[in-house]
Amino acid sequence: MTAIVNRSLFDEPESLPLLSIQTLVNLDSSGCVLIVAPHPDDEALGCGGAIALLRQLDLSVNVLVVSDGTKSHPNSQTYPPPALKKLRERESLAALKILGVESKAVTFWGLPDGAVNTYKASQEAIAHCYNFLTALAPSMIFLPWRKDPHADHRASWQIFTTASQRLPKPPQLIEYPIWDWDRQQRGSFTESLKAWRLDISSVLELKLRAIAQYRSQISDLIDDDPQGFRLTPQILQNFTRPWEIYLQSQ
Ligand SMILES: [Zn+2]
């Protein structure tokens, strides 16, 4: 795990070391793993393979979805925000069930999509997160990459990193990229981080089935909003490889 993050990370991902899930986790660890998803689909896109592998090892996996995802189709009449919020929650739960995570292990904070950065600056954000982490006591947290182009992703990283550092026993933090895969949005990398690929080939079929559950994001299910968001095949191909990229502080 010695590769350093640089600008070529997403241009030549195959140059990163390929690790197995056994390398990543201490199987004697009794603590659970927490997956933090800024929007209801990031958990499967970024970490679907890791989730399935961890569950196959019978490790406890909890998922926290930060925002309600209602900005994906802001003008839909058939799916106004309350209906879209429910739909996106159902999609996440269906995807996570395929990956081995039951609904009781999934928490939706339901913050307004696009407003996580505002929440980050609030008085209660860190305290709320700290209390959540204290109750769950995860030994490992998968977070959005700290410099993801999407502000909700960066704010989610900030909230959970700050709260984690205040815990008596800070968990291991692992970051996953989402929007840097898009060449148009990709930022520059000046951080000195370890980067590696996780081999998910044995569970890729499960990950593909999980991603297919997000019909509001990948299909014409919501067809009355010309400005509606769509995960195009070009975007999706970055998340359907037999490996996932992860980053970690040195
Ligand atoms: Zn997202």
PDB file of C-alpha atoms in Angstrom, residues 9 13 56 73 92 95 146 151 179-180 211 231 234:
ATOM      1  CA  LEU A   9      -4.549   8.098 -10.393  1.00  0.00           C
ATOM      2  CA  PRO A  13      -5.744   3.033 -12.102  1.00  0.00           C
ATOM      3  CA  GLN A  56     -19.460 -12.560   3.277  1.00  0.00           C
ATOM      4  CA  HIS A  73     -35.156  15.366 -10.270  1.00  0.00           C
ATOM      5  CA  SER A  92     -30.853   2.001  -1.377  1.00  0.00           C
ATOM      6  CA  ALA A  95     -29.477  -2.548  -3.268  1.00  0.00           C
ATOM      7  CA  ARG A 146     -12.022  14.395   0.998  1.00  0.00           C
ATOM      8  CA  ALA A 151     -19.647  19.643  -2.066  1.00  0.00           C
ATOM      9  CA  TRP A 179     -16.976  12.281  -9.054  1.00  0.00           C
ATOM     10  CA  ASP A 180     -13.248  12.451  -9.750  1.00  0.00           C
ATOM     11  CA  ILE A 211     -26.574  -0.804  -8.871  1.00  0.00           C
ATOM     12  CA  LEU A 231     -26.071   7.994 -14.301  1.00  0.00           C
ATOM     13  CA  GLN A 234     -20.107   6.328 -19.358  1.00  0.00           C
TER      14      GLN A 234
END
